[in-house]
Coordinates of C-alpha atoms and ligand atoms in Angstrom, one line a residue:
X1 CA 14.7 -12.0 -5.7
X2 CA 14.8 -12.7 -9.7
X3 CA 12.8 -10.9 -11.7
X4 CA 9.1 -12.3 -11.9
X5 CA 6.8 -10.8 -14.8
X6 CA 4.4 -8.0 -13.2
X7 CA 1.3 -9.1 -12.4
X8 CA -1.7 -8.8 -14.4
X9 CA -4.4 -6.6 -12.6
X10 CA -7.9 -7.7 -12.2
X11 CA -10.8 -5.2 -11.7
X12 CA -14.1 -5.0 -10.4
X13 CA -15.9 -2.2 -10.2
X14 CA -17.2 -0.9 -7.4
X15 CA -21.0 -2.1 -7.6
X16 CA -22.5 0.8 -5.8
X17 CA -20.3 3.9 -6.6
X18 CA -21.4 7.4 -4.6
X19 CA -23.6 8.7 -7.2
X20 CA -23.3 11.7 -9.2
X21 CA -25.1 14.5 -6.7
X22 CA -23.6 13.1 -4.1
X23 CA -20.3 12.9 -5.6
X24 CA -20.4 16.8 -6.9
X25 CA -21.2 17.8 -3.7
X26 CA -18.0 16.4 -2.1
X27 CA -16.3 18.0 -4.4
X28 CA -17.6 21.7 -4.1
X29 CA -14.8 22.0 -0.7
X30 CA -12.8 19.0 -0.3
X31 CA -10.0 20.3 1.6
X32 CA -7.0 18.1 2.0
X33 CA -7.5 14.1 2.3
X34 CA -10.9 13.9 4.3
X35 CA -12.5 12.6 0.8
X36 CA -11.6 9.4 -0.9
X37 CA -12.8 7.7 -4.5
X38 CA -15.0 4.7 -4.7
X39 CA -11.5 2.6 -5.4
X40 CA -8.4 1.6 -4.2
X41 CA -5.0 -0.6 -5.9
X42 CA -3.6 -3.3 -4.0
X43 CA -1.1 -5.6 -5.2
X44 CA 0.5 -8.2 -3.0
X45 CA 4.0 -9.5 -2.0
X46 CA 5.9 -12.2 -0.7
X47 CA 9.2 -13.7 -0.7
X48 CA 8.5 -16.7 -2.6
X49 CA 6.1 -15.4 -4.9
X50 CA 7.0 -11.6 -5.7
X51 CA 4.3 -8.8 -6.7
X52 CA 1.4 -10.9 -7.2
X53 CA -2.6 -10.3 -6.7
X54 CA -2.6 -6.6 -8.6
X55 CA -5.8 -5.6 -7.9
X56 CA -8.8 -2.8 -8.3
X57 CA -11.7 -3.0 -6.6
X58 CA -13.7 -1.1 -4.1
X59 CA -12.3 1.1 -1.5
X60 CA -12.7 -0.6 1.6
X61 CA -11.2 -1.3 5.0
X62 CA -7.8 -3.5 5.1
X63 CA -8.0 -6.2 7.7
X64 CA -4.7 -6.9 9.6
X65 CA -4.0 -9.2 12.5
X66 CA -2.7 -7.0 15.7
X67 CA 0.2 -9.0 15.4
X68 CA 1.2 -7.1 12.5
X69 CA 4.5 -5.6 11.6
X70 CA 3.3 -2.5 10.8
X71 CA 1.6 -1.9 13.8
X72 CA 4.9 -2.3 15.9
X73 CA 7.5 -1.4 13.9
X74 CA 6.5 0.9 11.4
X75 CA 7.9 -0.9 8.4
X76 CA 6.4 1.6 5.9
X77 CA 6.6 4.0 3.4
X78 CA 4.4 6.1 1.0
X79 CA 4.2 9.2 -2.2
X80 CA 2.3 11.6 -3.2
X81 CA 1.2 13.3 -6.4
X82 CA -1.7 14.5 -7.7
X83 CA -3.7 14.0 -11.0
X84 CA -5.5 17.3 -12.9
X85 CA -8.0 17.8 -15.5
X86 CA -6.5 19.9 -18.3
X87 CA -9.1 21.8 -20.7
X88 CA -9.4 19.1 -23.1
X89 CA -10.9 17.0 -20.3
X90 CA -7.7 14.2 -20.1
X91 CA -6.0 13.4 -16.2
X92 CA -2.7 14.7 -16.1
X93 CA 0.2 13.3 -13.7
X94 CA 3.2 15.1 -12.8
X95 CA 6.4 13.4 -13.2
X96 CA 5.5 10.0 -11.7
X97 CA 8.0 8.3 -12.9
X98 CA 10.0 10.1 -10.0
X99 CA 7.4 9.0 -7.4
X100 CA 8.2 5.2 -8.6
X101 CA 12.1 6.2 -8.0
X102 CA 11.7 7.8 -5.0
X103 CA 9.4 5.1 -4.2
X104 CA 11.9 2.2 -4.5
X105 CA 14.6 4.5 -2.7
X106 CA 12.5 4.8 0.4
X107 CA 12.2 1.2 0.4
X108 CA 15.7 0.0 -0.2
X109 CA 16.4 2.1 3.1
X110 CA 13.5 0.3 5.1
X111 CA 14.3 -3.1 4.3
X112 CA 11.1 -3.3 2.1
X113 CA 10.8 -5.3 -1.7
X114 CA 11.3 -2.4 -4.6
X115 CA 8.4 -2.2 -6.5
X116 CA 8.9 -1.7 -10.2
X117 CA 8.8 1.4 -11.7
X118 CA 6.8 0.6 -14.4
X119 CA 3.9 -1.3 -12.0
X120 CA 4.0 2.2 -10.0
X121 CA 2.9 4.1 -12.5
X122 CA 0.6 1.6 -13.9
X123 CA -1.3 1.1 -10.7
X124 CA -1.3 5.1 -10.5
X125 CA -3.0 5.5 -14.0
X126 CA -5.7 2.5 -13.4
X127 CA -6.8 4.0 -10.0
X128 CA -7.0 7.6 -12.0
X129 CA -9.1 5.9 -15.0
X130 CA -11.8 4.1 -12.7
X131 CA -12.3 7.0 -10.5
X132 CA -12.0 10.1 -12.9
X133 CA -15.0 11.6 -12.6
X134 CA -13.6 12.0 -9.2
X135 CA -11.0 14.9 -10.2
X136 CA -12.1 18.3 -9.1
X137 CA -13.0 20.8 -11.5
X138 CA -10.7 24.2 -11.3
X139 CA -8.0 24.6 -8.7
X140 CA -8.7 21.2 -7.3
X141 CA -6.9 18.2 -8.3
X142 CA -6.8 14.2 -7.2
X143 CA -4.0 13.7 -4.8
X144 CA -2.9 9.6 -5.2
X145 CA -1.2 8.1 -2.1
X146 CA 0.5 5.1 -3.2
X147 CA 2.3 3.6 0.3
X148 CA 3.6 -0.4 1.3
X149 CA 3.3 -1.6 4.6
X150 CA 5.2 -4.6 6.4
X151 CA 2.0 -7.2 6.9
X152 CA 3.7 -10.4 8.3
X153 CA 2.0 -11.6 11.5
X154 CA 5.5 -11.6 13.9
X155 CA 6.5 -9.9 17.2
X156 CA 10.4 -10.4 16.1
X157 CA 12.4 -7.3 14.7
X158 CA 13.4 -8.1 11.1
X159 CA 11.9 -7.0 7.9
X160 CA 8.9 -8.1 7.0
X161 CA 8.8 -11.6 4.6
X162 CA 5.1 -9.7 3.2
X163 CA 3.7 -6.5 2.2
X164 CA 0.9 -5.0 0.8
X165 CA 1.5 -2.3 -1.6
X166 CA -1.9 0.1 -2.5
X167 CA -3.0 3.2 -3.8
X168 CA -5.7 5.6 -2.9
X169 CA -7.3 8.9 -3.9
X170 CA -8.7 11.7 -2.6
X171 CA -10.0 14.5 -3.9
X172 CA -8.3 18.3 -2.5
X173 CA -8.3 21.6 -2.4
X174 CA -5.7 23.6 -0.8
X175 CA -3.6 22.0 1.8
X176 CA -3.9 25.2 4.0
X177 CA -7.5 26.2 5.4
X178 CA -5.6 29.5 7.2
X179 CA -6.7 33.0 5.8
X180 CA -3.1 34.1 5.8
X181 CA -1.5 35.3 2.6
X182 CA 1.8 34.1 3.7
X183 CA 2.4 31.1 6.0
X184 CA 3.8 31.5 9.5
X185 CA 6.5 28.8 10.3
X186 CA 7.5 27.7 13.9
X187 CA 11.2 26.6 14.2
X188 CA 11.8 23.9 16.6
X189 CA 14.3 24.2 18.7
X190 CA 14.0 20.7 20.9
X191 CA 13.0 18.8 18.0
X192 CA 14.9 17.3 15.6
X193 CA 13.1 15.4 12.4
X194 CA 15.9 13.5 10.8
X195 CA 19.4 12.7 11.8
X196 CA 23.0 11.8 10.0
X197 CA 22.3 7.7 9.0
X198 CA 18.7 8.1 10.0
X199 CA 15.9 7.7 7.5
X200 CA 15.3 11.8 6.8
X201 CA 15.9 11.1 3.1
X202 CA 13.4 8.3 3.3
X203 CA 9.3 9.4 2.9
X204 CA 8.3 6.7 5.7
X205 CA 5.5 7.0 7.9
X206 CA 7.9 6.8 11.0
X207 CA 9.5 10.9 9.9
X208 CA 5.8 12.2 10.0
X209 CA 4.9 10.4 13.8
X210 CA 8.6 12.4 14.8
X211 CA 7.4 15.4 13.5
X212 CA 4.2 15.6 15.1
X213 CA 5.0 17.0 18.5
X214 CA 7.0 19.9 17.2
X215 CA 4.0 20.4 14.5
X216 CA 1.6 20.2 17.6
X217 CA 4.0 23.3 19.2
X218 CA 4.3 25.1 15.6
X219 CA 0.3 24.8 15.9
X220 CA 0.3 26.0 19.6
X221 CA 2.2 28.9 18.6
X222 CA 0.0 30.3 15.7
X223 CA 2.0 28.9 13.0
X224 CA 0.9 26.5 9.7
X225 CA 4.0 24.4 9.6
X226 CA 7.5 23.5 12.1
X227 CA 10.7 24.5 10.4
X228 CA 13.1 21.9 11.5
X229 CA 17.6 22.7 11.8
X230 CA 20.0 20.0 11.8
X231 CA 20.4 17.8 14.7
X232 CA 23.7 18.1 14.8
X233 CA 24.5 21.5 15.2
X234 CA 20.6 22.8 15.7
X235 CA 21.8 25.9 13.1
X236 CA 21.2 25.0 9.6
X237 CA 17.4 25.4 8.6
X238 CA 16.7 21.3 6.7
X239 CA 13.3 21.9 5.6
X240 CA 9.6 21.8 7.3
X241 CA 7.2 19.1 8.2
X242 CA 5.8 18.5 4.6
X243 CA 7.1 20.7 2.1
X244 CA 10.6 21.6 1.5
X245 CA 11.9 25.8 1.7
X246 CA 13.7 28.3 -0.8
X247 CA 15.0 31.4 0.3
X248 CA 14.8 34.8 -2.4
X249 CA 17.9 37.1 -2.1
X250 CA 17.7 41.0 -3.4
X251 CA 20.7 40.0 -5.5
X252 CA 18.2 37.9 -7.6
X253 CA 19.7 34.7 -6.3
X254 CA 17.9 31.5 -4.7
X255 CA 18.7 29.0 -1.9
X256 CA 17.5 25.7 -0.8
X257 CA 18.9 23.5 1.5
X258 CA 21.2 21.1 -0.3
X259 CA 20.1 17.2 0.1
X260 CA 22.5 15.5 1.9
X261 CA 20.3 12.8 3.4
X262 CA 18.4 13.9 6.0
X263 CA 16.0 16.0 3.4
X264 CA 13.4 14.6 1.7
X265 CA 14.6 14.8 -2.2
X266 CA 11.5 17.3 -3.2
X267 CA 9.7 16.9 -6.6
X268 CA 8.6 20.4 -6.5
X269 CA 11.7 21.2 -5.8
X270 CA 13.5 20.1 -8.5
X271 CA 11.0 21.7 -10.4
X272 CA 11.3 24.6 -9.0
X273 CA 15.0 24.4 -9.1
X274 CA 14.4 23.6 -13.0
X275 CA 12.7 26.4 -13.4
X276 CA 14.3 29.1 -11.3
X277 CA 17.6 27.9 -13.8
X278 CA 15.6 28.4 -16.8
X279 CA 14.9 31.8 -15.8
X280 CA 18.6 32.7 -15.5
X281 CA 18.6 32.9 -12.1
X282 CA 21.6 31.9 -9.8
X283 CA 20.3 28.8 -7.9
X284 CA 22.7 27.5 -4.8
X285 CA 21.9 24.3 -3.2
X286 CA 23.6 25.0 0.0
X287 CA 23.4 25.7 3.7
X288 CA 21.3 28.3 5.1
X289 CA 22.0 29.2 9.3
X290 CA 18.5 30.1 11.4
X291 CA 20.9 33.0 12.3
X292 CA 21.8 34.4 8.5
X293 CA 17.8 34.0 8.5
X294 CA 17.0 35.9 11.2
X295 CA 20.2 38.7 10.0
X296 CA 18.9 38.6 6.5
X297 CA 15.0 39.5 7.1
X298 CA 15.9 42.2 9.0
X299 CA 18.2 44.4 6.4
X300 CA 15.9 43.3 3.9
X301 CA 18.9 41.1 2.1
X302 CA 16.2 38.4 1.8
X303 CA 13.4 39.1 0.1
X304 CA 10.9 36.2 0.2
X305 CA 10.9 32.9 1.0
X306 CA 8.6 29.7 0.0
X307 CA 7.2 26.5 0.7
X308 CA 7.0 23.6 -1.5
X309 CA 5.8 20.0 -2.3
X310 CA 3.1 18.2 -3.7
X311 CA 0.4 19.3 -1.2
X312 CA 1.3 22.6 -0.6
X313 CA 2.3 23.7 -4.4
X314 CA 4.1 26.6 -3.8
X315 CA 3.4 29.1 -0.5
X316 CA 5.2 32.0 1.0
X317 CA 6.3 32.0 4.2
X318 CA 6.2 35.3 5.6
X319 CA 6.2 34.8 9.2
X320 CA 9.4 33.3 11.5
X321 CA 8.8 32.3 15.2
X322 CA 11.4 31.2 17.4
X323 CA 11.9 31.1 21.1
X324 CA 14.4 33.9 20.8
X325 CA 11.8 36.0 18.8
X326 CA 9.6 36.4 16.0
X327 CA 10.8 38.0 12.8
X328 CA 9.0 38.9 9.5
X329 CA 10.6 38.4 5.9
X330 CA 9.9 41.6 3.6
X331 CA 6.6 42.8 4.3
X332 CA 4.9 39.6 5.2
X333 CA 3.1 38.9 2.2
X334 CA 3.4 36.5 -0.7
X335 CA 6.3 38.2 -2.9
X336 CA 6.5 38.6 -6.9
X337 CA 8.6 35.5 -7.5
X338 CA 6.6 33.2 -5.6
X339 CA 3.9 34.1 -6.8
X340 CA 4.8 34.0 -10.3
X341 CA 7.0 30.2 -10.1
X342 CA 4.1 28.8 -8.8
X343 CA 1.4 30.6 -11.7
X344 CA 4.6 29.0 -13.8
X345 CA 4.7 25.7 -12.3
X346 CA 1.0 25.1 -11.9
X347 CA 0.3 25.8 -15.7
X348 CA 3.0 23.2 -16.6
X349 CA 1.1 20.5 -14.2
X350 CA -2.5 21.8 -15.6
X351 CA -1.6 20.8 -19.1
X352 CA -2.3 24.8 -19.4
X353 CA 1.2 25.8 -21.2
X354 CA 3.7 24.4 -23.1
X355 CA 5.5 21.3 -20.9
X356 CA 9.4 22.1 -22.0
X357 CA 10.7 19.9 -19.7
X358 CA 8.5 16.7 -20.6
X359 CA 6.9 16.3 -16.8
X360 CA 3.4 16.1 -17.6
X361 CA 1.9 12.5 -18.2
X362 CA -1.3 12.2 -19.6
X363 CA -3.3 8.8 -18.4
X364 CA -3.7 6.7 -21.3
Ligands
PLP401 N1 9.6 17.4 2.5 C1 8.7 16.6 3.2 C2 9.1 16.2 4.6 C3 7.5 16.2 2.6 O1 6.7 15.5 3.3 C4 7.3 16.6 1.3 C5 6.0 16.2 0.6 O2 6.0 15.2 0.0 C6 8.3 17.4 0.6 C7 9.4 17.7 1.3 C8 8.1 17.8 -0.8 O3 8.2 16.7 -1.7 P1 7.4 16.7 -3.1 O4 7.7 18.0 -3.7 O5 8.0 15.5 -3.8 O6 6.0 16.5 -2.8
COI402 C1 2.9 15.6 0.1 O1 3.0 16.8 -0.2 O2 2.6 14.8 -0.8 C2 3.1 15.1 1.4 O3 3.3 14.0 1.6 C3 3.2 16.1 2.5 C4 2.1 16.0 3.5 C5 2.2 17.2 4.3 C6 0.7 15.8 3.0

């Protein structure tokens, strides 16, 4: 495909917005992605013609024949970030030019057009302008959900010759409703999420639907999230459903899983990783065993361990249930580095420190 000028978007405002009552109200307790704006991006694409169509208008159903790719072969892929309101009233994004990367990666490895970078982010910051007023006041924030789905009308296999590429936005609170100070994780043993070659590096929709049945178990065994191992050997903890996991040593070091393909590349964890660094703290990007896990909680070797990604932020894990027993790491509760990257991390993304690493991105 040569490269075509990006489109040029045209807008019209929703005519009947939710008004302002109405609107406040569904922001007091928004929870996570049951609320949505008054608008939405879309931008079309075809073979012949490239990006074309930019668009933002009303939020409103999309209307697809059954026929669709999508429906059959889940030719699709999406992001997420959020937007904040720092204390001088502007929207804040964090690092989107890595969603846009991320974003063309994912879609190099499903067959799908790459969008560029630049028309990412631009879409990003025109939904955020038209439908400010809709970012939460306090610990809130406006999660965007940029995805692209296949939308050719065709029963054969083979990538789609059209897509539709869109954003939308949804007001949140905290991803987790549990009372728990610390998460409990589930770790699958029959399930595996991603495999060697598969699409685990990938943030398709196709990785989630896989997930779902050993979430549904995590669920059915009292836990927030499924911690998923390698499929090849079932050892080596990868990371969980949503949110990628860093282990805290009593030597003062950290540990994530390194990426290697079957991990979803983590923008809060490269942060975190960024930070951690910063601090002086030896960081290794290597494999941790469900065994050394286990071994570890128990003489008290490891001292916390965390969640993160966009949704989550940053949230201990202090329960570990397996089908050859439950353990706890430290006491349970949310420990002192945790706790303190993510007051670190949080302030960067809230415009309410400095931003030494350049990842904040006001919305012109
Ligand atoms: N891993 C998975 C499977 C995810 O869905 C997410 C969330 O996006 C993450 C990790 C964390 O990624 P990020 O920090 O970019 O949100
Ligand atoms: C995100 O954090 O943006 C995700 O996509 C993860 C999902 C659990 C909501």
């Amino acid at each position: 495909m040569p490269h075509l000028p990006s489109p040029a978007f045209t807008i019209v405002p929703h005519p009947e917005p939710v008004p302002d009552a109405q609107r406040a109200d569904r922001l007091v307790d928004p929870g996570f992605g049951r609320v949505f704006t008054d608008h939405m991006v879309t931008i079309q694409y075809s073979a012949g013609r490239g990006w074309h169509d930019a668009a933002v208008g009303r939020r409103a159903p999309i209307t697809l024949d059954p026929a669709c790719a999508v429906f059959h072969y889940a030719q699709e892929i999406f992001e997420g970030l959020k937007a904040y309101r720092d204390d001088d009233g502007r929207a804040l994004l964090f690092r989107p030019m890595e969603n846009a990367r991320r974003f063309r990666q994912s879609a190099e490895r499903l067959a799908m057009p790459l969008l560029p970078e630049s028309l990412f982010v631009e879409a990003l910051e025109r939904l955020v302008r038209i439908d400010a007023a809709w970012i939460p006041e306090g610990d809130g924030s406006l999660y965007l959900r940029p995805f692209m789905i296949a939308t050719e009308t065709f029963l054969g296999v083979k990538p789609s010759s059209t897509y539709l590429f869109s954003v939308i936005a949804s007001p949140v609170g905290s991803y987790f409703r549990s009372a728990r100070s610390a998460l409990a994780v589930w770790v699958s043993q029959d399930y595996s999420r991603a495999g060697p070659g598969g699409t685990g590096a990938a943030k398709c929709g196709g990785n989630y639907a896989a997930s779902l049945l050993a979430q549904a178990e995590a669920i059915a065994h009292g836990c927030d999230q499924v911690a998923f191992l390698d499929a090849a050997e079932r050892r080596w903890v990868e990371e969980l459903g949503g949110m990628n996991i860093f282990f805290v040593f009593n030597d003062g070091a950290i540990r994530t899983p390194a990426v290697g393909g079957t991990i979803l590349r983590g923008i809060t964890r490269s942060a975190i990783l960024t930070l951690a660094r910063a601090r002086g703290l030896e960081v290794r990007e290597e494999p941790y065993a469900l065994e050394a896990w286990r071994e570890d909680a128990r003489s008290g070797r490891l001292r916390e361990v965390f969640a993160c990604g966009t949704a989550a932020v940053v949230a201990a894990i202090g329960q570990v249930r397996t089908p050859q027993g439950d353990f706890i790491v430290g006491d349970g509760q949310e420990g002192p580095l945790t706790g303190s990257l993510r007051a670190e991390l949080t302030d960067i993304q809230r415009g309410r420190s400095g931003d030494p690493h350049g990842w904040t991105h006001p919305v012109p």
